[in-house]
Coordinates of C-alpha atoms in Angstrom, one line a residue:
M1 CA -25.4 14.1 38.2
S2 CA -25.1 12.1 41.3
G3 CA -25.4 8.3 41.6
N4 CA -28.5 8.6 43.9
P5 CA -31.8 7.4 42.4
G6 CA -34.0 10.2 41.3
P7 CA -37.8 10.6 41.6
P8 CA -40.0 7.9 40.0
R9 CA -40.4 8.3 36.3
P10 CA -44.0 8.4 35.0
A11 CA -44.9 5.6 32.6
P12 CA -44.5 6.3 28.9
R13 CA -47.6 7.5 27.2
P14 CA -49.1 5.3 24.5
A15 CA -48.1 6.0 20.9
P16 CA -50.7 8.0 19.0
R17 CA -51.1 5.2 16.4
P18 CA -50.1 1.6 16.4
E19 CA -47.0 0.4 14.6
A20 CA -45.6 -2.9 13.6
A21 CA -43.5 -4.5 16.4
R22 CA -39.8 -4.2 15.7
P23 CA -36.8 -5.3 17.8
T24 CA -35.9 -1.8 18.9
V25 CA -35.0 -0.2 22.2
P26 CA -38.2 1.3 23.6
I27 CA -38.3 5.1 23.1
R28 CA -40.1 7.2 25.6
R29 CA -41.6 10.6 25.0
P30 CA -39.5 13.6 26.0
D31 CA -41.7 14.4 29.0
A32 CA -41.3 10.8 30.3
V33 CA -37.6 10.9 31.0
P34 CA -35.2 13.5 32.3
Q35 CA -33.4 15.3 29.5
A36 CA -29.8 13.9 29.1
P37 CA -27.1 16.5 28.9
G38 CA -26.0 17.1 25.3
V39 CA -29.2 15.7 23.8
P40 CA -31.8 18.3 22.7
R41 CA -35.4 18.3 23.7
G42 CA -37.4 15.8 21.7
W43 CA -34.6 13.3 21.3
H44 CA -33.6 10.3 23.5
V45 CA -30.4 8.2 23.6
A46 CA -31.6 4.7 22.8
E47 CA -28.3 2.9 23.2
T48 CA -24.6 3.2 23.0
Q49 CA -22.6 0.8 20.8
P50 CA -18.9 0.2 20.8
I51 CA -17.0 1.1 17.7
P52 CA -13.6 -0.5 17.1
V53 CA -11.1 1.6 15.2
V54 CA -8.1 0.9 13.2
P55 CA -5.4 2.1 15.6
P56 CA -3.7 5.2 14.3
E57 CA -0.3 3.7 13.5
P58 CA 2.4 4.3 14.6
G59 CA 0.7 4.6 18.0
M60 CA 1.0 8.4 18.4
S61 CA -0.9 10.5 20.9
Q62 CA -4.3 10.1 19.1
A63 CA -4.3 6.4 20.1
A64 CA -5.7 7.0 23.5
E65 CA -8.1 9.5 22.1
Q66 CA -9.6 7.1 19.7
A67 CA -9.6 4.1 22.0
T68 CA -12.9 5.1 23.5
E69 CA -14.6 6.4 20.4
Q70 CA -18.4 5.6 20.5
T71 CA -21.5 6.3 18.6
Q72 CA -24.8 7.0 20.1
V73 CA -28.0 5.8 18.5
I74 CA -30.2 8.8 18.8
R75 CA -33.8 8.6 17.6
P76 CA -36.4 11.3 17.4
V77 CA -39.7 11.1 19.4
S78 CA -40.9 14.4 18.2
P79 CA -40.1 16.6 15.2
G80 CA -36.7 18.2 15.5
K81 CA -33.2 18.2 14.2
P82 CA -30.8 15.4 15.3
S83 CA -28.8 16.6 18.2
L84 CA -25.9 14.4 17.2
L85 CA -25.1 16.8 14.5
R86 CA -24.4 19.6 17.0
A87 CA -22.4 17.3 19.2
S88 CA -20.5 15.9 16.2
G89 CA -19.7 19.4 15.0
S90 CA -18.1 20.2 18.3
M91 CA -16.2 16.9 18.2
A92 CA -15.1 17.5 14.7
I93 CA -13.6 20.9 15.7
A94 CA -11.9 19.2 18.7
T95 CA -10.5 16.4 16.5
L96 CA -9.3 19.0 13.9
T97 CA -7.6 21.0 16.7
S98 CA -6.1 17.9 18.2
R99 CA -4.7 16.7 14.8
I100 CA -3.3 20.2 14.0
T101 CA -1.6 20.7 17.4
G102 CA -0.4 17.1 17.4
F103 CA 1.3 17.6 14.1
L104 CA 2.6 21.0 15.2
W105 CA 4.6 19.6 18.0
K106 CA 5.9 16.8 15.8
L107 CA 6.9 19.5 13.3
M108 CA 8.6 21.5 16.1
L109 CA 10.4 18.3 17.2
A110 CA 11.8 17.8 13.8
G111 CA 13.1 21.3 13.7
V112 CA 14.8 20.9 17.1
I113 CA 16.4 17.4 16.8
G114 CA 16.1 16.6 13.1
F115 CA 15.1 13.3 11.4
A116 CA 18.0 11.2 12.5
V117 CA 18.6 8.7 15.3
E118 CA 17.4 11.0 18.0
N119 CA 13.9 11.4 16.5
D120 CA 13.7 7.8 15.6
S121 CA 14.6 6.8 19.1
F122 CA 12.0 9.1 20.6
N123 CA 9.3 7.8 18.3
V124 CA 10.0 4.2 19.1
A125 CA 9.9 4.9 22.8
N126 CA 6.8 7.0 22.5
T127 CA 5.1 4.2 20.6
M128 CA 5.6 1.7 23.5
P129 CA 3.1 3.2 26.0
N130 CA 0.4 3.5 23.3
M131 CA 0.9 -0.1 22.1
L132 CA 0.9 -1.5 25.7
F133 CA -2.1 0.6 26.7
E134 CA -4.1 -0.8 23.8
L135 CA -3.1 -4.3 24.7
L136 CA -3.6 -3.9 28.4
I137 CA -6.9 -2.2 28.6
G138 CA -7.6 0.0 25.5
G139 CA -9.5 -2.7 23.6
V140 CA -11.6 -3.6 26.6
L141 CA -12.5 0.1 27.2
T142 CA -13.6 0.3 23.6
S143 CA -15.7 -2.8 23.5
V144 CA -17.1 -3.0 27.0
V145 CA -17.0 0.0 29.3
V146 CA -19.4 2.5 27.8
P147 CA -22.3 0.1 27.0
V148 CA -22.0 -1.5 30.4
L149 CA -21.9 1.9 32.1
V150 CA -25.1 3.0 30.3
R151 CA -26.9 -0.2 31.3
A152 CA -25.7 0.0 34.9
K153 CA -26.9 3.6 35.2
K154 CA -30.3 2.6 34.0
S155 CA -30.7 -0.7 35.9
D156 CA -28.9 -0.2 39.3
A157 CA -30.6 1.2 42.3
D158 CA -27.6 3.5 42.9
G159 CA -27.5 4.7 39.3
G160 CA -24.5 2.5 38.6
E161 CA -22.3 4.2 41.2
G162 CA -21.1 0.9 42.8
F163 CA -20.3 -0.6 39.4
V164 CA -18.2 2.4 38.4
Q165 CA -16.3 2.3 41.7
K166 CA -15.5 -1.4 41.2
L167 CA -14.5 -0.7 37.6
M168 CA -12.2 2.1 38.5
T169 CA -10.6 0.2 41.3
L170 CA -9.9 -2.8 39.1
A171 CA -8.6 -0.6 36.2
T172 CA -6.3 1.4 38.4
V173 CA -4.7 -1.7 39.8
V174 CA -4.3 -3.3 36.4
L175 CA -2.8 -0.1 34.9
A176 CA -0.4 0.4 37.8
L177 CA 0.9 -3.2 37.6
G178 CA 1.0 -3.1 33.8
T179 CA 3.0 0.1 33.9
L180 CA 5.5 -1.2 36.4
L181 CA 5.9 -4.5 34.5
A182 CA 6.5 -2.6 31.3
M183 CA 9.2 -0.4 32.9
V184 CA 11.0 -3.5 34.3
C185 CA 10.8 -5.1 30.8
T186 CA 12.1 -2.0 29.0
P187 CA 15.3 -3.7 27.6
I188 CA 13.2 -6.6 26.2
L189 CA 10.7 -4.2 24.6
T190 CA 13.6 -2.2 23.0
W191 CA 15.2 -5.4 21.7
A192 CA 11.8 -6.5 20.2
L193 CA 11.1 -3.2 18.4
V194 CA 14.5 -1.9 17.4
T195 CA 16.8 -3.6 14.8
E196 CA 20.4 -3.2 15.7
S197 CA 22.1 -1.1 13.0
D198 CA 24.0 2.0 12.3
A199 CA 20.7 3.8 12.0
S200 CA 19.5 3.0 15.5
N201 CA 20.5 3.5 19.1
R202 CA 18.9 1.0 21.5
D203 CA 20.4 2.7 24.6
L204 CA 18.7 6.0 23.7
V205 CA 15.4 4.2 23.0
S206 CA 15.5 2.5 26.4
A207 CA 16.4 5.8 28.2
F208 CA 13.4 7.6 26.6
A209 CA 11.2 4.6 27.4
Y210 CA 11.9 4.7 31.1
L211 CA 10.5 8.3 31.1
L212 CA 7.6 7.7 28.7
L213 CA 6.2 4.3 29.8
P214 CA 4.4 5.9 32.8
Q215 CA 2.0 7.2 30.1
I216 CA 0.4 3.8 30.1
F217 CA -1.2 4.5 33.5
F218 CA -2.4 8.0 32.6
Y219 CA -3.7 7.1 29.2
G220 CA -5.8 4.4 30.9
I221 CA -7.2 6.8 33.5
S222 CA -7.9 9.4 30.8
A223 CA -9.7 6.8 28.7
L224 CA -11.7 5.5 31.6
V225 CA -12.7 8.9 32.9
G226 CA -13.7 9.8 29.3
A227 CA -15.8 6.7 29.0
I228 CA -17.7 7.5 32.2
L229 CA -18.3 11.1 31.0
Q230 CA -19.5 9.8 27.7
A231 CA -21.9 7.4 29.5
K232 CA -23.3 10.5 31.2
Q233 CA -23.7 12.3 27.9
I234 CA -20.8 14.7 28.6
F235 CA -18.6 14.9 25.5
S236 CA -16.5 18.1 25.5
P237 CA -13.9 17.3 28.1
P238 CA -12.9 13.9 26.5
A239 CA -12.8 15.5 23.1
W240 CA -10.6 18.4 24.0
A241 CA -8.3 16.7 26.5
P242 CA -5.8 15.6 23.8
V243 CA -5.5 19.2 22.8
V244 CA -4.3 20.1 26.3
N245 CA -1.8 17.2 26.0
N246 CA -0.5 18.6 22.7
L247 CA -0.2 22.1 24.1
V248 CA 1.9 20.9 27.1
V249 CA 4.2 19.1 24.7
I250 CA 4.6 22.2 22.6
A251 CA 5.6 24.1 25.7
T252 CA 8.0 21.3 26.5
I253 CA 9.7 21.5 23.2
G254 CA 10.0 25.3 23.7
G255 CA 11.8 24.6 26.9
Y256 CA 14.0 22.0 25.2
V257 CA 15.1 24.7 22.7
L258 CA 16.4 26.9 25.5
L259 CA 18.8 24.2 26.7
P260 CA 22.4 24.7 25.6
G261 CA 24.1 21.9 23.6
K262 CA 22.7 18.7 22.2
I263 CA 21.4 15.4 23.5
T264 CA 24.3 13.0 24.2
L265 CA 24.3 9.7 22.2
D266 CA 27.6 8.1 23.2
P267 CA 27.3 7.4 26.0
V268 CA 23.6 7.9 26.6
S269 CA 23.0 9.4 30.1
M270 CA 19.8 9.3 32.0
T271 CA 20.9 12.6 33.7
D272 CA 21.1 14.4 30.4
A273 CA 18.9 17.6 30.7
H274 CA 17.8 17.2 27.1
L275 CA 16.6 13.7 27.7
L276 CA 14.9 14.5 31.0
V277 CA 13.1 17.6 29.7
L278 CA 11.7 15.9 26.6
G279 CA 10.8 12.6 28.3
I280 CA 9.2 14.1 31.4
G281 CA 7.5 16.9 29.5
V282 CA 5.8 14.6 27.0
T283 CA 4.7 12.3 29.8
F284 CA 3.4 15.3 31.8
G285 CA 1.2 16.1 28.7
V286 CA -0.6 12.8 29.1
V287 CA -1.0 13.4 32.9
C288 CA -2.7 16.7 32.0
Q289 CA -4.9 14.9 29.4
A290 CA -6.2 12.8 32.3
A291 CA -6.4 15.5 34.9
V292 CA -8.3 18.0 32.8
Q293 CA -11.3 15.6 32.7
V294 CA -11.5 15.1 36.4
P295 CA -13.3 18.4 37.3
A296 CA -16.0 17.5 34.8
L297 CA -16.4 14.1 36.4
R298 CA -16.5 15.6 39.9
K299 CA -19.1 18.0 38.8
T300 CA -21.4 15.1 38.1
G301 CA -21.2 14.2 41.8
F302 CA -18.8 11.3 41.4
R303 CA -16.2 10.7 44.1
F304 CA -13.7 7.8 43.7
R305 CA -13.6 5.2 46.5
W306 CA -11.8 1.9 46.5
Q307 CA -14.3 -0.9 46.0
W308 CA -13.1 -4.4 45.4
G309 CA -14.9 -7.3 43.7
W310 CA -15.8 -8.5 40.3
D311 CA -19.1 -7.6 38.6
S312 CA -20.7 -10.3 36.5
R313 CA -21.8 -7.8 33.9
L314 CA -18.2 -7.6 32.7
S315 CA -18.1 -11.3 32.1
E316 CA -21.2 -11.1 29.9
F317 CA -19.2 -9.1 27.5
G318 CA -16.1 -11.3 27.6
G319 CA -16.5 -12.7 24.1
L320 CA -16.8 -9.2 22.6
A321 CA -13.8 -8.0 24.7
L322 CA -11.7 -11.0 23.6
W323 CA -12.4 -10.3 19.9
M324 CA -11.5 -6.6 20.5
L325 CA -8.3 -7.5 22.3
G326 CA -7.5 -9.8 19.4
Y327 CA -8.1 -6.9 17.0
V328 CA -5.8 -4.6 18.9
A329 CA -3.1 -7.3 19.3
V330 CA -3.1 -8.1 15.6
S331 CA -2.8 -4.5 14.6
Q332 CA 0.2 -4.0 17.0
V333 CA 1.9 -6.9 15.1
G334 CA 1.8 -4.7 12.0
L335 CA 3.2 -1.8 13.9
W336 CA 6.0 -3.9 15.3
A337 CA 6.9 -5.1 11.7
L338 CA 7.1 -1.6 10.4
T339 CA 9.1 -0.4 13.3
R340 CA 11.6 -3.2 13.0
V341 CA 12.1 -2.6 9.3
A342 CA 12.3 1.2 9.6
T343 CA 14.9 1.1 12.4
G344 CA 17.1 -1.3 10.3
A345 CA 17.0 1.0 7.3
A346 CA 18.5 4.5 6.9
G347 CA 18.5 6.9 9.8
G348 CA 15.3 8.9 10.0
A349 CA 13.2 6.3 8.2
L350 CA 10.8 5.8 11.1
S351 CA 10.4 9.5 11.7
T352 CA 9.7 10.1 8.1
Y353 CA 7.1 7.3 8.0
N354 CA 5.5 8.8 11.1
Y355 CA 5.2 12.3 9.6
V356 CA 3.8 10.9 6.4
W357 CA 1.2 8.9 8.2
M358 CA 0.2 11.9 10.3
L359 CA -0.3 14.0 7.2
L360 CA -2.4 11.3 5.6
Q361 CA -4.6 11.0 8.6
L362 CA -5.5 14.7 8.6
P363 CA -8.1 14.6 5.8
Y364 CA -9.9 11.6 7.4
G365 CA -9.7 13.2 10.8
V366 CA -11.5 16.3 9.6
I367 CA -13.6 15.3 6.7
G368 CA -14.1 11.6 7.1
F369 CA -14.9 11.9 10.8
S370 CA -17.5 14.6 10.0
I371 CA -19.2 12.4 7.4
M372 CA -19.1 9.3 9.5
T373 CA -20.6 11.0 12.6
A374 CA -23.5 12.2 10.4
I375 CA -24.1 8.7 8.9
L376 CA -23.4 6.3 11.7
P377 CA -26.3 7.1 14.0
R378 CA -28.8 6.4 11.2
M379 CA -26.9 3.2 10.3
S380 CA -26.8 2.0 13.9
A381 CA -30.5 2.7 14.4
A382 CA -31.3 0.7 11.2
A383 CA -29.2 -2.2 12.3
A384 CA -30.9 -2.2 15.7
D385 CA -34.2 -2.4 13.8
G386 CA -33.0 -5.3 11.6
D387 CA -33.4 -3.1 8.6
H388 CA -30.5 -4.3 6.5
A389 CA -31.7 -2.5 3.4
K390 CA -31.4 0.8 5.2
V391 CA -27.9 -0.2 6.6
I392 CA -26.8 -0.8 3.0
E393 CA -28.2 2.5 1.8
D394 CA -26.4 4.4 4.6
L395 CA -23.2 2.6 4.0
S396 CA -23.4 3.4 0.3
L397 CA -24.1 7.0 1.0
G398 CA -21.2 7.3 3.5
N399 CA -18.8 5.7 0.9
R400 CA -19.9 8.0 -1.9
L401 CA -19.7 11.1 0.3
S402 CA -16.2 10.0 1.4
T403 CA -15.2 9.5 -2.2
V404 CA -16.2 12.9 -3.5
T405 CA -14.5 14.7 -0.6
L406 CA -11.4 12.6 0.0
L407 CA -10.3 11.5 -3.4
P408 CA -9.7 15.0 -4.7
I409 CA -7.5 15.7 -1.6
S410 CA -5.7 12.4 -2.2
A411 CA -4.9 13.5 -5.8
V412 CA -3.7 16.9 -4.7
M413 CA -1.5 15.4 -2.0
T414 CA 0.0 13.0 -4.6
A415 CA 0.8 15.9 -6.9
L416 CA 2.0 18.3 -4.2
G417 CA 3.6 16.0 -1.7
V418 CA 7.1 17.5 -2.1
P419 CA 6.0 21.2 -2.1
L420 CA 3.8 20.5 1.0
A421 CA 6.6 18.9 2.9
V422 CA 9.2 21.5 1.9
A423 CA 6.8 24.3 2.8
L424 CA 6.1 22.9 6.3
F425 CA 9.6 21.6 7.3
T426 CA 11.9 24.2 5.8
T427 CA 9.7 26.9 7.4
V428 CA 10.7 25.4 10.8
K429 CA 14.3 24.8 9.8
P430 CA 15.8 25.6 6.3
E431 CA 18.4 22.9 6.8
L432 CA 15.7 20.2 6.6
L433 CA 15.3 20.6 2.9
E434 CA 16.7 17.2 2.0
Q435 CA 14.7 15.4 4.6
A436 CA 11.6 17.3 3.5
N437 CA 12.0 16.2 -0.1
T438 CA 12.3 12.6 1.1
L439 CA 9.1 13.0 3.2
G440 CA 7.3 14.6 0.3
L441 CA 8.1 11.7 -2.0
G442 CA 6.9 9.3 0.7
L443 CA 3.6 11.3 0.9
A444 CA 3.2 11.2 -2.9
V445 CA 3.6 7.4 -3.1
S446 CA 1.1 6.7 -0.3
A447 CA -1.6 9.4 -0.7
F448 CA -3.7 7.0 -2.7
G449 CA -4.5 5.3 0.7
V450 CA -6.6 8.2 2.1
L451 CA -9.9 7.0 0.6
P452 CA -9.3 3.2 1.2
Y453 CA -8.5 4.1 4.8
A454 CA -11.9 5.9 5.2
L455 CA -13.8 3.1 3.5
T456 CA -12.2 0.5 5.7
M457 CA -13.1 2.5 8.8
M458 CA -16.7 2.8 7.5
Q459 CA -16.9 -1.0 7.0
M460 CA -15.5 -1.7 10.5
R461 CA -18.2 0.5 12.0
T462 CA -20.9 -1.2 9.9
F463 CA -19.9 -4.6 11.2
N464 CA -20.0 -3.2 14.7
S465 CA -23.4 -1.7 14.2
L466 CA -24.5 -5.2 13.5
N467 CA -23.0 -6.3 16.9
D468 CA -20.2 -8.2 15.1
A469 CA -16.7 -7.7 16.6
R470 CA -15.4 -10.9 15.1
T471 CA -15.3 -10.0 11.5
P472 CA -13.3 -6.7 11.9
T473 CA -10.7 -8.7 13.8
L474 CA -10.5 -11.2 11.0
I475 CA -10.2 -8.4 8.4
M476 CA -7.4 -7.0 10.5
V477 CA -5.7 -10.3 10.5
V478 CA -5.7 -10.3 6.7
M479 CA -4.4 -6.7 6.5
T480 CA -1.7 -7.4 9.0
V481 CA -0.5 -10.6 7.3
A482 CA -0.2 -8.5 4.0
K483 CA 1.6 -5.7 5.9
V484 CA 4.1 -7.9 7.7
L485 CA 5.0 -10.0 4.6
L486 CA 5.4 -6.9 2.4
A487 CA 7.3 -4.9 5.0
F488 CA 9.9 -7.6 5.7
A489 CA 10.4 -8.1 2.0
L490 CA 11.3 -4.4 1.4
P491 CA 15.0 -4.5 2.5
A492 CA 15.6 -7.3 0.0
V493 CA 14.4 -5.3 -3.0
L494 CA 15.1 -1.7 -2.0
A495 CA 18.2 0.2 -1.0
P496 CA 18.2 1.3 2.7
E497 CA 17.5 4.9 1.8
Q498 CA 14.5 3.8 -0.3
V499 CA 12.9 1.5 2.3
V500 CA 10.9 4.4 3.8
F501 CA 9.1 4.8 0.5
G502 CA 8.2 1.2 0.5
L503 CA 6.9 1.4 4.1
C504 CA 4.7 4.3 3.2
F505 CA 3.3 2.5 0.2
V506 CA 2.8 -0.8 2.0
N507 CA 0.8 1.0 4.8
S508 CA -1.6 2.5 2.3
F509 CA -1.8 -0.6 0.2
T510 CA -3.0 -2.7 3.2
F511 CA -6.0 -0.4 3.5
V512 CA -6.9 -1.3 -0.1
V513 CA -6.7 -4.9 1.0
G514 CA -8.9 -4.2 4.0
W515 CA -11.4 -2.4 1.9
L516 CA -11.7 -5.2 -0.7
V517 CA -11.9 -7.9 2.0
G518 CA -14.4 -6.0 4.0
E519 CA -16.5 -5.5 0.8
A520 CA -16.6 -9.2 0.2
W521 CA -17.5 -10.0 3.8
L522 CA -20.3 -7.4 3.8
R523 CA -21.7 -8.9 0.6
H524 CA -21.7 -12.3 2.3
R525 CA -23.4 -10.8 5.3
L526 CA -25.9 -8.4 3.8
G527 CA -26.2 -9.4 0.2
P528 CA -25.8 -6.9 -2.8
L529 CA -24.5 -3.6 -1.6
G530 CA -25.6 -1.4 -4.4
S531 CA -22.0 -1.1 -5.6
R532 CA -22.9 0.1 -9.1
R533 CA -23.9 3.6 -7.8
F534 CA -20.7 3.8 -5.8
L535 CA -18.6 2.7 -8.7
V536 CA -20.1 5.3 -11.0
T537 CA -19.3 8.0 -8.4
L538 CA -15.8 6.6 -7.9
A539 CA -15.1 6.5 -11.7
K540 CA -16.3 10.1 -12.2
T541 CA -14.4 11.5 -9.2
L542 CA -11.3 9.5 -10.1
T543 CA -11.3 10.9 -13.6
A544 CA -11.6 14.4 -12.4
S545 CA -9.1 13.9 -9.6
V546 CA -6.4 12.5 -11.9
L547 CA -6.8 15.3 -14.4
G548 CA -6.9 17.9 -11.7
G549 CA -3.8 16.4 -10.0
L550 CA -1.9 16.6 -13.3
L551 CA -2.8 20.2 -13.6
A552 CA -1.7 20.9 -10.0
W553 CA 1.6 19.2 -10.8
A554 CA 1.9 21.3 -13.9
G555 CA 1.4 24.4 -11.8
T556 CA 4.4 23.5 -9.6
L557 CA 6.5 23.2 -12.8
G558 CA 5.3 26.6 -13.8
V559 CA 6.5 28.1 -10.6
D560 CA 9.9 26.4 -11.1
A561 CA 10.1 27.9 -14.5
L562 CA 9.3 31.4 -13.2
I563 CA 11.7 31.1 -10.2
P564 CA 14.5 28.9 -11.4
G565 CA 17.4 27.7 -9.2
T566 CA 15.7 28.3 -5.8
A567 CA 14.4 25.8 -3.3
G568 CA 13.1 26.4 0.2
A569 CA 10.1 27.5 2.2
G570 CA 9.1 30.5 -0.1
T571 CA 9.1 28.4 -3.2
G572 CA 7.4 25.5 -1.5
W573 CA 4.6 27.7 -0.2
L574 CA 4.1 29.3 -3.6
Q575 CA 4.0 25.9 -5.4
L576 CA 1.6 24.6 -2.8
I577 CA -0.8 27.5 -3.1
V578 CA -0.7 27.6 -6.9
G579 CA -1.1 23.9 -7.2
C580 CA -3.9 23.7 -4.7
V581 CA -5.9 26.5 -6.4
I582 CA -5.4 25.1 -9.9
G583 CA -5.9 21.4 -8.9
L584 CA -8.9 21.7 -6.6
A585 CA -10.6 24.2 -9.0
A586 CA -10.1 21.8 -11.9
I587 CA -11.2 18.7 -9.9
F588 CA -14.4 20.2 -8.6
G589 CA -15.2 21.9 -11.9
L590 CA -14.8 18.6 -13.7
M591 CA -16.9 16.8 -11.1
S592 CA -19.6 19.4 -11.7
V593 CA -19.4 18.9 -15.5
L594 CA -19.5 15.1 -15.0
R595 CA -22.6 15.6 -12.8
V596 CA -21.3 13.9 -9.7
A597 CA -24.6 13.8 -7.8
E598 CA -23.0 13.6 -4.4
L599 CA -20.9 16.7 -4.7
Q600 CA -23.4 19.2 -3.4
P601 CA -24.8 17.0 -0.6
A602 CA -21.3 16.3 0.6
I603 CA -20.4 20.0 0.8
G604 CA -23.8 20.7 2.4
R605 CA -23.3 18.0 5.0
L606 CA -19.9 19.1 6.0
T607 CA -20.8 22.8 6.2
G608 CA -24.0 22.0 8.0
L609 CA -22.2 19.8 10.5
L610 CA -19.6 22.4 11.3
R611 CA -22.3 25.1 11.7
R612 CA -23.9 23.0 14.4
R613 CA -20.8 22.8 16.6

């Protein structure tokens, strides 16, 4: 699609019957407008609204992917199925693939360099570009760019071409200067994030950072190109680009394995082949993430040209952007606190925390994402119509569907945390058994946070559907205060080797805080939320999940009794399979006996959504 204006559009036909006036975006009949790519016949994109997300701590490769997450309010003008389900199904598959491949290269990295200071140093350095990208431009991209692009495309004589050129010129300069400044300030960033201790190596962190900080520029270009494509209703390239990134990193780690010897720690050398291969290869993955989207952008007819000047439309969204930047900045404070505490504890604490958080995100990334993409368009449309009763109904439905699908998984992860970690990590490297046991315990003490995380995300999006970016930021402030205070208190009450368990627990607990605070704020904003129905579903599902989790744990004890005195990948996989079969069968069987009304709709929505990919 080029930026040249097309032929005049015929006026919309009058509605067949009068309706009460409502404050909605005018909807034209399908024969009155050109069909947008990705939107099936009979449907029209009414508007695009920004959705702030809780940044995926600790700032791993999914950060840039989620920074431009949007929802389209799609409304039918003739009978038909919502096209968003098909697009959402494809996005769910892309998200699942991204999460799996992202975890796979992290798993491979643990097998290659272990959990000690090398992995911690890499993780701290790899967190820096994500944190700085979010602070520099990520929040603005989330809150401003796509809505403004959509409006410019509709209102400008050139189809928004000039505005996009100005935006890309400005963003390119800001990203380049920000990247250079970050690299100059690398020693300061390392000092701020890393606690000096026997479990840390600031020199290695800085060496990795010099190689990884250029990611800031390419994360920004990737997010900006993805936003432009989304505004043009092209979703696949931005959704699959992080997968390309992960595949490049997997190949990089494969190359790292072929190098003789180990990475040098004392002294750290920038000419070390291990350091160069890992640092340059991971950054090249982000370069590929940006580059793979460019052909799709060029296919629309877009060609970049330097065009200087400020567009007043960006100023119109300044308030929203400032709140979004505040949201991001506050969340990074929590990440800073966890990193400082982890690097001052036992070696490998930060890496262990990272792996636990990645595993906890998987259920939400697959199931919670699918449920949310089915619910959010309806909620956003109701909010645009001022129909708060419908917003409350959709929020309650989303919460209940999340409960019946995520709480059972949370229970099983609690019961089978150790077998899961042992199965995964000792398969890669048998010598990681001790670290896998530690990771599994961290997963067990924090798996309760899976559902509160999903509920908090749903609340954040509800506020945004109401065009409220202020309240999510204030909720994030409350969560971050709790996280920082609890995190810095951990070394005073726990031994260094136990701090990682406290960090995992604190991270999940802050989502409980966010859920409760968000619930109170939504009640103040919308009135009663119909919580009784949700609490009934929660109580029934929790009862079934606790009993099923206990049976899953008993299943692991049975495997231990049958195969005594062995530990490793084989036993771990057997315990995991037996525990999952027993636990999930018991949980969903008990939920059926307890007549959890949302069980069948939840399964139907998930399978239906994935069939429409």
